[in-house]
CSV table of C-alpha atoms in Angstrom, one decimal:
chain,number,residue,atom,x,y,z
A,1,MET,CA,28.0,10.5,-18.4
A,2,ARG,CA,29.1,11.7,-15.0
A,3,MET,CA,31.1,9.2,-12.9
A,4,PRO,CA,33.1,9.6,-9.7
A,5,GLU,CA,36.7,10.8,-10.4
A,6,ASN,CA,38.2,7.7,-8.7
A,7,VAL,CA,36.3,5.5,-11.0
A,8,ARG,CA,37.4,7.5,-14.1
A,9,ALA,CA,41.0,7.4,-12.9
A,10,LEU,CA,40.7,3.6,-12.4
A,11,LEU,CA,39.5,3.1,-16.0
A,12,GLU,CA,42.3,5.3,-17.3
A,13,ARG,CA,44.9,3.3,-15.5
A,14,LEU,CA,43.6,0.0,-16.8
A,15,GLU,CA,43.5,1.4,-20.4
A,16,ALA,CA,47.0,2.8,-20.1
A,17,ALA,CA,48.2,-0.7,-19.2
A,18,GLY,CA,46.7,-2.0,-22.4
A,19,TYR,CA,43.4,-3.4,-21.1
A,20,GLU,CA,39.7,-2.7,-21.9
A,21,ALA,CA,37.8,-1.2,-19.0
A,22,TRP,CA,34.1,-0.4,-18.7
A,23,CYS,CA,31.7,0.6,-16.0
A,24,VAL,CA,28.8,-1.9,-15.9
A,25,GLY,CA,25.6,-2.8,-14.1
A,26,GLY,CA,23.2,-0.8,-11.8
A,27,ALA,CA,25.2,2.4,-11.6
A,28,VAL,CA,25.2,2.8,-15.4
A,29,ARG,CA,21.5,2.0,-15.5
A,30,ASP,CA,20.7,4.6,-12.8
A,31,ALA,CA,22.9,7.2,-14.3
A,32,LEU,CA,21.1,6.9,-17.7
A,33,LEU,CA,17.8,7.2,-15.8
A,34,GLY,CA,19.0,10.4,-14.2
A,35,LEU,CA,19.0,8.8,-10.7
A,36,GLU,CA,21.8,8.9,-8.2
A,37,PRO,CA,24.0,5.8,-8.8
A,38,GLY,CA,25.1,3.6,-5.9
A,39,ASP,CA,28.2,1.5,-6.1
A,40,TRP,CA,30.1,1.6,-9.4
A,41,ASP,CA,31.4,-1.7,-10.8
A,42,VAL,CA,34.1,-2.1,-13.4
A,43,ALA,CA,34.5,-4.9,-15.9
A,44,THR,CA,37.9,-5.4,-17.6
A,45,SER,CA,39.9,-7.6,-19.9
A,46,ALA,CA,42.7,-7.6,-17.4
A,47,PRO,CA,43.1,-10.9,-15.5
A,48,PRO,CA,42.7,-10.5,-11.7
A,49,GLU,CA,46.4,-11.0,-11.0
A,50,ALA,CA,47.2,-8.1,-13.3
A,51,VAL,CA,44.6,-5.9,-11.5
A,52,LEU,CA,46.2,-6.8,-8.1
A,53,ASP,CA,49.6,-5.8,-9.4
A,54,LEU,CA,48.5,-2.7,-11.1
A,55,PHE,CA,46.6,-1.2,-8.1
A,56,ALA,CA,48.8,-2.6,-5.2
A,57,PRO,CA,48.7,-1.9,-2.3
A,58,GLU,CA,45.1,-0.6,-2.6
A,59,ALA,CA,43.8,-3.8,-4.2
A,60,LEU,CA,42.2,-6.6,-2.3
A,61,PRO,CA,41.4,-10.1,-3.7
A,62,THR,CA,37.8,-10.2,-2.5
A,63,GLY,CA,36.6,-12.8,-5.1
A,64,LEU,CA,39.5,-14.2,-7.1
A,65,LYS,CA,37.5,-17.3,-7.9
A,66,HIS,CA,35.1,-15.2,-9.9
A,67,GLY,CA,37.7,-12.7,-11.0
A,68,THR,CA,36.8,-9.9,-8.6
A,69,VAL,CA,39.3,-7.5,-7.0
A,70,THR,CA,38.3,-4.5,-4.9
A,71,VAL,CA,40.3,-1.4,-5.4
A,72,GLY,CA,40.4,1.5,-2.8
A,73,GLY,CA,39.5,1.8,0.8
A,74,GLY,CA,36.1,2.5,2.3
A,75,ARG,CA,33.5,1.9,-0.5
A,76,GLY,CA,36.0,0.5,-2.9
A,77,VAL,CA,35.3,-0.2,-6.6
A,78,GLU,CA,34.8,-3.9,-7.6
A,79,VAL,CA,36.9,-4.7,-10.7
A,80,THR,CA,35.9,-8.0,-12.3
A,81,THR,CA,37.5,-9.7,-15.3
A,82,PHE,CA,35.3,-10.4,-18.3
A,83,ARG,CA,34.0,-13.9,-17.9
A,84,ARG,CA,31.6,-16.6,-19.1
A,85,ASP,CA,29.8,-18.8,-16.6
A,86,GLY,CA,29.8,-22.6,-16.4
A,87,GLU,CA,26.8,-24.7,-15.7
A,88,TYR,CA,24.3,-23.6,-13.0
A,89,LEU,CA,23.5,-26.8,-11.0
A,90,ASP,CA,21.6,-25.3,-8.1
A,91,ASN,CA,19.6,-22.5,-9.7
A,92,ARG,CA,21.8,-20.0,-8.1
A,93,HIS,CA,25.6,-20.3,-8.7
A,94,PRO,CA,27.7,-21.4,-11.7
A,95,ASP,CA,29.9,-24.5,-11.0
A,96,HIS,CA,32.9,-22.5,-12.5
A,97,VAL,CA,33.7,-19.4,-14.4
A,98,GLU,CA,36.1,-18.9,-17.3
A,99,PHE,CA,37.8,-15.6,-18.1
A,100,THR,CA,37.3,-14.1,-21.6
A,101,SER,CA,38.5,-11.1,-23.5
A,102,SER,CA,35.1,-10.3,-24.8
A,103,LEU,CA,32.9,-7.6,-23.2
A,104,ALA,CA,29.9,-8.7,-25.2
A,105,GLU,CA,30.3,-12.2,-23.9
A,106,ASP,CA,30.5,-10.9,-20.4
A,107,LEU,CA,27.3,-8.8,-20.8
A,108,SER,CA,25.5,-11.8,-22.4
A,109,ARG,CA,25.4,-13.6,-19.0
A,110,ARG,CA,23.7,-10.7,-17.1
A,111,ASP,CA,20.0,-10.8,-16.0
A,112,PHE,CA,18.2,-7.9,-17.7
A,113,THR,CA,19.0,-5.8,-20.7
A,114,VAL,CA,18.9,-2.6,-18.7
A,115,ASN,CA,21.7,-4.1,-16.5
A,116,ALA,CA,23.7,-5.2,-19.6
A,117,ILE,CA,24.9,-1.7,-20.6
A,118,ALA,CA,28.5,-0.7,-20.3
A,119,VAL,CA,30.2,2.8,-20.5
A,120,ASP,CA,33.8,3.7,-20.9
A,121,ARG,CA,35.6,6.7,-19.4
A,122,ARG,CA,34.8,8.8,-22.5
A,123,GLY,CA,31.1,8.1,-22.2
A,124,GLU,CA,30.9,5.7,-25.1
A,125,LEU,CA,28.2,3.0,-24.5
A,126,ALA,CA,28.3,-0.7,-25.3
A,127,ASP,CA,24.8,-1.9,-25.5
A,128,PRO,CA,24.6,-5.2,-27.5
A,129,PHE,CA,21.1,-6.2,-26.2
A,130,GLY,CA,19.1,-2.9,-26.5
A,131,GLY,CA,19.1,-2.0,-22.9
A,132,ARG,CA,19.0,1.7,-23.5
A,133,GLU,CA,15.9,1.4,-25.6
A,134,ASP,CA,14.3,-0.7,-22.9
A,135,LEU,CA,15.2,2.0,-20.4
A,136,GLY,CA,13.4,4.5,-22.6
A,137,ARG,CA,10.3,2.2,-22.9
A,138,ARG,CA,10.5,1.5,-19.1
A,139,VAL,CA,10.6,-2.2,-19.7
A,140,LEU,CA,12.4,-5.1,-18.0
A,141,ARG,CA,13.5,-7.7,-20.5
A,142,ALA,CA,15.7,-10.7,-19.9
A,143,VAL,CA,19.0,-11.0,-21.7
A,144,GLY,CA,18.6,-13.9,-24.2
A,145,ARG,CA,16.1,-16.6,-23.4
A,146,PRO,CA,14.3,-15.7,-20.2
A,147,GLU,CA,13.8,-19.3,-19.0
A,148,LYS,CA,17.5,-19.9,-19.2
A,149,ARG,CA,18.3,-16.7,-17.2
A,150,PHE,CA,15.9,-17.8,-14.4
A,151,GLU,CA,16.9,-21.4,-14.5
A,152,GLU,CA,20.5,-20.3,-14.0
A,153,ASP,CA,19.7,-18.1,-11.1
A,154,ALA,CA,16.1,-18.2,-9.7
A,155,LEU,CA,16.8,-15.2,-7.5
A,156,ARG,CA,16.7,-13.1,-10.7
A,157,ILE,CA,13.0,-13.6,-10.7
A,158,LEU,CA,12.7,-11.5,-7.5
A,159,ARG,CA,15.4,-9.1,-8.7
A,160,GLY,CA,13.1,-8.4,-11.6
A,161,LEU,CA,10.2,-7.7,-9.3
A,162,ARG,CA,12.4,-5.5,-7.1
A,163,PHE,CA,13.4,-3.4,-10.1
A,164,ALA,CA,9.8,-3.2,-11.2
A,165,ALA,CA,8.8,-2.1,-7.7
A,166,ARG,CA,11.6,0.5,-7.4
A,167,LEU,CA,11.6,1.9,-11.0
A,168,GLY,CA,8.0,1.4,-12.0
A,169,PHE,CA,9.0,-0.6,-15.1
A,170,ALA,CA,6.7,-3.2,-16.7
A,171,ILE,CA,8.0,-6.7,-17.3
A,172,GLU,CA,8.1,-7.5,-21.0
A,173,PRO,CA,5.6,-10.3,-21.9
A,174,GLY,CA,8.0,-13.0,-22.7
A,175,THR,CA,10.0,-12.3,-19.5
A,176,ASP,CA,6.8,-12.0,-17.5
A,177,GLU,CA,5.7,-15.5,-18.8
A,178,ALA,CA,9.0,-17.0,-17.7
A,179,VAL,CA,8.8,-15.3,-14.3
A,180,ARG,CA,5.6,-17.1,-13.6
A,181,ARG,CA,6.6,-20.4,-15.1
A,182,CYS,CA,9.9,-20.5,-13.3
A,183,ALA,CA,8.6,-19.2,-10.0
A,184,PRO,CA,8.7,-22.7,-8.3
A,185,LEU,CA,12.5,-22.6,-8.6
A,186,LEU,CA,12.5,-20.0,-5.8
A,187,LYS,CA,12.1,-22.9,-3.4
A,188,ASN,CA,15.8,-23.6,-4.1
A,189,ILE,CA,17.0,-20.2,-2.9
A,190,ALA,CA,18.3,-19.4,0.6
A,191,PRO,CA,15.7,-17.7,2.8
A,192,GLU,CA,18.1,-14.9,3.7
A,193,ARG,CA,18.4,-14.0,0.0
A,194,ILE,CA,14.6,-14.2,-0.5
A,195,GLN,CA,14.1,-11.9,2.5
A,196,ALA,CA,16.6,-9.3,1.1
A,197,GLU,CA,14.8,-9.1,-2.3
A,198,LEU,CA,11.3,-9.2,-0.7
A,199,THR,CA,12.3,-6.2,1.5
A,200,GLY,CA,13.4,-4.3,-1.6
A,201,ILE,CA,10.1,-5.1,-3.3
A,202,LEU,CA,8.0,-4.1,-0.3
A,203,CYS,CA,9.9,-0.8,0.1
A,204,GLY,CA,9.6,0.1,-3.6
A,205,GLU,CA,7.6,3.2,-4.7
A,206,HIS,CA,5.7,1.0,-7.1
A,207,VAL,CA,5.0,-2.0,-4.8
A,208,LEU,CA,1.3,-1.9,-5.4
A,209,GLU,CA,1.6,-2.9,-9.0
A,210,VAL,CA,4.0,-5.8,-8.1
A,211,LEU,CA,1.8,-7.1,-5.3
A,212,LEU,CA,-1.3,-7.1,-7.4
A,213,GLY,CA,0.4,-8.5,-10.4
A,214,TYR,CA,2.5,-11.3,-8.9
A,215,PRO,CA,0.9,-12.9,-5.8
A,216,GLU,CA,1.4,-16.4,-7.1
A,217,VAL,CA,5.1,-15.8,-7.5
A,218,LEU,CA,5.4,-14.4,-3.9
A,219,GLY,CA,3.2,-17.3,-2.8
A,220,VAL,CA,5.9,-19.8,-3.6
A,221,PHE,CA,7.7,-18.8,-0.4
A,222,LEU,CA,4.8,-17.0,1.3
A,223,PRO,CA,1.9,-19.5,0.9
A,224,GLU,CA,0.0,-17.7,3.7
A,225,ILE,CA,-0.9,-14.9,1.3
A,226,LEU,CA,-2.6,-17.1,-1.3
A,227,PRO,CA,-6.0,-17.6,0.4
A,228,CYS,CA,-6.3,-13.8,0.6
A,229,VAL,CA,-6.2,-13.4,-3.2
A,230,GLY,CA,-9.7,-12.8,-4.6
A,231,PHE,CA,-11.3,-13.3,-1.2
A,232,ASP,CA,-14.4,-11.1,-1.2
A,233,GLN,CA,-14.9,-9.3,2.1
A,234,HIS,CA,-18.7,-8.7,1.6
A,235,SER,CA,-18.4,-5.5,3.6
A,236,VAL,CA,-19.4,-1.9,2.8
A,237,TYR,CA,-16.1,-0.9,4.5
A,238,HIS,CA,-14.1,-2.8,2.0
A,239,CYS,CA,-14.4,-2.2,-1.8
A,240,TYR,CA,-11.4,-4.5,-2.3
A,241,ASP,CA,-10.8,-8.2,-1.7
A,242,VAL,CA,-8.5,-9.2,1.1
A,243,TRP,CA,-5.4,-9.3,-1.1
A,244,GLU,CA,-6.0,-6.0,-2.8
A,245,HIS,CA,-6.7,-4.3,0.5
A,246,THR,CA,-3.5,-5.8,1.8
A,247,ALA,CA,-1.5,-4.5,-1.2
A,248,ARG,CA,-3.0,-1.0,-1.0
A,249,ALA,CA,-2.3,-0.9,2.8
A,250,VAL,CA,1.4,-1.8,2.1
A,251,ALA,CA,1.6,0.9,-0.5
A,252,ALA,CA,-0.1,3.4,1.8
A,253,VAL,CA,2.3,3.1,4.8
A,254,LYS,CA,5.8,4.7,5.0
A,255,PRO,CA,8.5,2.6,3.3
A,256,LEU,CA,10.0,1.3,6.5
A,257,PRO,CA,10.6,-2.5,6.4
A,258,VAL,CA,8.8,-3.2,9.8
A,259,LEU,CA,5.7,-1.2,8.6
A,260,ARG,CA,5.5,-2.7,5.2
A,261,TYR,CA,5.9,-6.2,6.5
A,262,ALA,CA,3.2,-5.5,9.2
A,263,MET,CA,0.8,-4.4,6.5
A,264,LEU,CA,1.7,-7.4,4.3
A,265,PHE,CA,0.8,-9.7,7.2
A,266,HIS,CA,-1.9,-7.8,9.1
A,267,ASP,CA,-4.9,-9.6,7.5
A,268,LEU,CA,-3.5,-13.1,6.9
A,269,GLY,CA,-6.1,-14.5,9.3
A,270,LYS,CA,-9.2,-13.1,7.5
A,271,PRO,CA,-10.0,-16.0,5.2
A,272,GLU,CA,-9.9,-18.5,8.1
A,273,THR,CA,-12.1,-16.3,10.4
A,274,PHE,CA,-14.7,-15.2,7.8
A,275,SER,CA,-18.4,-15.4,8.7
A,276,MET,CA,-21.5,-13.9,7.1
A,277,ASP,CA,-24.5,-12.7,9.0
A,278,GLU,CA,-28.2,-13.0,8.0
A,279,GLU,CA,-28.0,-9.8,6.1
A,280,GLY,CA,-25.1,-11.0,3.9
A,281,ARG,CA,-22.5,-8.9,5.6
A,282,GLY,CA,-19.0,-10.3,6.1
A,283,HIS,CA,-17.2,-10.4,9.5
A,284,PHE,CA,-13.8,-11.5,10.5
A,285,TYR,CA,-14.0,-11.6,14.3
A,286,GLY,CA,-10.6,-12.0,15.9
A,287,HIS,CA,-8.8,-12.2,12.6
A,288,TRP,CA,-5.8,-10.5,14.1
A,289,ARG,CA,-5.5,-13.5,16.5
A,290,ARG,CA,-5.1,-15.9,13.6
A,291,SER,CA,-2.9,-13.4,11.7
A,292,VAL,CA,-0.2,-13.5,14.4
A,293,PRO,CA,0.9,-17.2,14.1
A,294,LEU,CA,0.7,-17.0,10.3
A,295,ALA,CA,2.9,-13.9,10.3
A,296,ARG,CA,5.3,-15.6,12.8
A,297,ALA,CA,5.6,-18.7,10.6
A,298,ALA,CA,6.3,-16.6,7.5
A,299,MET,CA,9.0,-14.5,9.3
A,300,GLU,CA,10.7,-17.5,10.8
A,301,ARG,CA,10.8,-19.1,7.3
A,302,LEU,CA,12.4,-15.9,6.0
A,303,ARG,CA,14.9,-15.9,8.9
A,304,MET,CA,14.0,-12.4,10.0
A,305,ASP,CA,15.8,-11.0,13.0
A,306,ASN,CA,14.1,-11.3,16.4
A,307,ARG,CA,13.7,-7.5,17.0
A,308,SER,CA,11.9,-7.0,13.7
A,309,LYS,CA,9.7,-10.0,14.3
A,310,GLU,CA,8.6,-8.8,17.7
A,311,THR,CA,7.8,-5.3,16.5
A,312,ILE,CA,5.9,-6.6,13.4
A,313,LEU,CA,3.9,-9.2,15.5
A,314,THR,CA,2.9,-6.4,17.9
A,315,LEU,CA,1.7,-4.3,15.1
A,316,VAL,CA,-0.2,-7.2,13.5
A,317,GLU,CA,-1.8,-8.1,16.8
A,318,ARG,CA,-2.9,-4.6,17.7
A,319,HIS,CA,-3.7,-3.1,14.2
A,320,ASP,CA,-7.4,-3.4,14.8
A,321,CYS,CA,-7.5,-2.4,18.5
A,322,GLU,CA,-9.4,0.6,19.8
A,323,LEU,CA,-7.3,3.6,21.0
A,324,PRO,CA,-9.6,5.8,23.1
A,325,LEU,CA,-8.7,9.5,22.7
A,326,GLY,CA,-7.6,11.1,26.0
A,327,GLU,CA,-4.4,11.9,28.0
A,328,LYS,CA,-4.8,8.9,30.3
A,329,SER,CA,-5.2,6.6,27.3
A,330,ALA,CA,-2.1,8.1,25.7
A,331,ARG,CA,-0.1,7.6,28.9
A,332,ARG,CA,-1.3,4.0,29.2
A,333,ASN,CA,-0.5,3.2,25.6
A,334,LEU,CA,2.9,4.8,25.9
A,335,ALA,CA,3.5,2.6,28.9
A,336,ARG,CA,2.3,-0.5,27.0
A,337,TYR,CA,4.1,0.0,23.7
A,338,GLY,CA,6.7,2.6,24.2
A,339,GLU,CA,6.9,5.8,22.1
A,340,GLU,CA,8.5,4.2,19.0
A,341,THR,CA,6.1,1.3,18.6
A,342,LEU,CA,3.0,3.5,19.4
A,343,ARG,CA,4.0,5.8,16.6
A,344,LEU,CA,4.4,2.8,14.3
A,345,LEU,CA,0.9,1.5,15.3
A,346,LEU,CA,-0.7,4.9,14.4
A,347,GLU,CA,1.0,4.6,11.0
A,348,VAL,CA,-0.4,1.1,10.6
A,349,LYS,CA,-3.9,2.2,11.5
A,350,ARG,CA,-3.7,5.1,9.1
A,351,ALA,CA,-2.6,2.8,6.2
A,352,ASP,CA,-5.2,0.2,7.1
A,353,ASN,CA,-8.0,2.8,6.9
A,354,LEU,CA,-6.7,4.4,3.7
A,355,ALA,CA,-7.0,0.9,2.0
A,356,GLN,CA,-10.7,0.8,2.8
A,357,ALA,CA,-13.6,2.2,0.8
A,358,ALA,CA,-13.2,6.0,0.5
A,359,ALA,CA,-16.5,6.7,2.2
A,360,TYR,CA,-15.2,5.0,5.4
A,361,GLN,CA,-11.8,6.7,5.7
A,362,ASP,CA,-13.1,8.9,8.5
A,363,ARG,CA,-10.6,7.4,11.0
A,364,GLN,CA,-7.9,9.7,9.4
A,365,THR,CA,-9.1,12.5,11.6
A,366,LEU,CA,-9.0,10.4,14.8
A,367,ILE,CA,-5.4,9.3,13.9
A,368,ARG,CA,-4.3,12.9,13.5
A,369,GLN,CA,-5.9,13.8,16.8
A,370,TRP,CA,-4.1,10.9,18.4
A,371,GLU,CA,-0.7,12.1,17.0
A,372,GLU,CA,-1.4,15.7,18.3
A,373,LEU,CA,-2.3,14.3,21.7
A,374,LEU,CA,0.8,12.1,21.7
A,375,GLU,CA,3.0,15.2,21.1
A,376,LEU,CA,1.2,17.1,23.8
A,377,VAL,CA,1.6,14.4,26.4
A,378,LEU,CA,5.3,13.9,25.5
A,379,ALA,CA,6.0,17.6,25.6
A,380,GLY,CA,4.5,17.7,29.1
A,381,GLY,CA,7.0,15.3,30.4
A,382,ALA,CA,4.5,12.6,31.2
A,383,CYS,CA,5.8,9.6,33.1
A,384,PHE,CA,4.9,6.3,31.4
A,385,SER,CA,7.9,4.1,32.0
A,386,LEU,CA,9.9,2.8,35.0
A,387,LYS,CA,12.9,4.7,33.7
A,388,GLN,CA,11.0,8.0,34.2
A,389,LEU,CA,9.7,7.1,37.7
A,390,ALA,CA,11.0,9.3,40.4
A,391,VAL,CA,12.0,6.3,42.6
A,392,LYS,CA,14.1,3.3,41.7
A,393,GLY,CA,14.4,-0.3,42.9
A,394,GLY,CA,17.2,0.7,45.3
A,395,ASP,CA,14.9,3.2,47.0
A,396,LEU,CA,12.4,0.4,47.7
A,397,THR,CA,15.0,-2.0,48.9
A,398,ALA,CA,16.3,0.6,51.3
A,399,LEU,CA,12.8,0.8,52.8
A,400,GLY,CA,12.8,-2.9,53.4
A,401,LEU,CA,11.2,-4.5,50.3
A,402,ARG,CA,12.9,-7.6,48.9
A,403,GLY,CA,12.9,-9.8,45.8
A,404,PRO,CA,9.8,-9.8,43.6
A,405,ALA,CA,8.1,-7.3,45.9
A,406,VAL,CA,10.4,-4.6,44.6
A,407,GLY,CA,9.3,-5.1,41.0
A,408,ARG,CA,5.6,-5.3,42.0
A,409,GLY,CA,6.0,-2.1,44.0
A,410,LEU,CA,7.5,-0.2,41.2
A,411,ALA,CA,4.8,-1.4,38.8
A,412,GLU,CA,2.1,-0.3,41.3
A,413,LEU,CA,3.7,3.2,41.6
A,414,LEU,CA,3.9,3.6,37.9
A,415,GLU,CA,0.2,2.6,37.5
A,416,LEU,CA,-0.8,5.2,40.1
A,417,VAL,CA,1.3,7.9,38.4
A,418,ILE,CA,-0.1,7.1,35.0
A,419,ASP,CA,-3.7,7.3,36.4
A,420,GLU,CA,-2.8,10.6,38.1
A,421,LYS,CA,-3.6,9.2,41.5
A,422,LEU,CA,-0.1,10.1,42.6
A,423,PRO,CA,2.3,12.8,41.3
A,424,ASN,CA,5.7,11.6,40.1
A,425,GLU,CA,7.4,13.1,43.1
A,426,ARG,CA,10.0,11.1,45.0
A,427,GLY,CA,8.9,12.0,48.5
A,428,ILE,CA,5.2,11.3,47.9
A,429,LEU,CA,6.0,8.0,46.2
A,430,LEU,CA,8.3,6.8,49.1
A,431,GLU,CA,5.6,7.8,51.6
A,432,TYR,CA,3.1,5.7,49.7
A,433,VAL,CA,5.5,2.7,49.9
A,434,LYS,CA,5.9,3.1,53.6
A,435,GLU,CA,2.1,3.4,54.2
A,436,LYS,CA,0.8,0.8,51.8
A,437,LEU,CA,3.5,-1.6,50.7
A,438,LEU,CA,5.5,-2.4,53.9
C-alpha cells in the first residue's frame, strides 16, 4: 500500500525504538478502495510521553488525555497510543481512557469494520473484524454489537449515513436496524456536530439513497421534513411524493452546501399549504412563503452561520419565482440578487425541474437560455449595482444633496440606468441630478 514518505518514516522510527506502529482509520480504508486518502493517522504501543520524546521538537501534545500527539508541522500526523475506552455517559465521550499494548483491543472500540483495519510500513494488514471483506462487499457493518457502538457515541449513526452517502455502501441489516432504533439518541449530540455530518451526507454522491432510506433518522433533528414523507402531490407535474421530489432535487443540484441545503428545505411548506381543486389536482399556493420560516428554524437549530442562512433562505423563497427572459430582466435580477446568488438560483431552478415528471422538464431549455443571457449581459459590462454606477455619493453631496436624499438619489439613478432610460455616463447622470433631484 502506498503511503506518504513522512508517514512511513514515522512508523520506522517508532518500530526502531521497540514499539508497534500502524496506520489506522479512514486513510487505510480509502487507500484500499483506490481513493485518494486524506489525513493519515497512526496508532502505536508507545505511550504518549515516549512519542513526545522520540519526535521532539516536532511533536505537540494535542490530546494527551486521549493519548494523542501530533508529529510534524502543517498537516501533521496524529499519533495515538493503543487504548480502551471507559464508560460513555453522554452518548458521545468516554469518561476516561486506558492505554493498552493491544492493537486488536484498540481496533475493537472503533465504529465500523471498514474503519478498523490497520496497516504497517511493510503493507501487512491487521483486520480482526473482517473490514476488508466488507469493503469488497461495499457494506457498512458496526464493530461488535451495533447498539453498543451507537449508545457509546450516537454521532456514529450519522457517520454511517455519511459514509453511505459518500461511498455508496449499503448498511448491513443488523447495523441498519440499530441505526433506526438508536436514532433518538441523536438528540443528545451538539448541533454543530450534527450539522457537520449532515453537510457531509448532503454533499455525498449517493445522497439520494440515504435521504430516501433514512428520513425518520434525519427527522430526529429535522422534524420539519417528516410531514413531507409520503405526501402525495396529486399533480401531473410530480410523479413523486414531496419527500422523494425533495431527495431527487438535492441529488440533482451541484454538491455545494448552500445549494444542497436549499433543495432540502425548498418544499418544506408544501404539506401545510396543500389544497385540491374540483378536478382532483393538487396545489401548493405560496408554499415557498411557509417554507422560509421552517427552513430558518431548522438552520438556527443546526447553528448554521448567518451568511449561509441568508443565501439559503433567499434561494428557498425565490425557487418558484418567474424569471422573464430578456436583457432588462437580467439586469434587474442581477441588481436584486447579485451575480453569485442569481447563478445559484438558476441551479436551484434546474434541480427543482429535474426532480419533476420527465414529461414536464421543459424548463431546462429556459434555464440554459437564461444562463446564456446572463453571460451576454455580463460580458457587455451592464451596470446593475451602485458600485458600477458612474457617480458616487460624494458627487451628489457636492451638488447639494444631504443625508438620506443621497441614497435615494443613487438608487433612482441606478434604476434609470438598468431600465436604459439613462446611459451610465457621469456627465449625463450629474445633469439629471441637477435638473430633477435638487
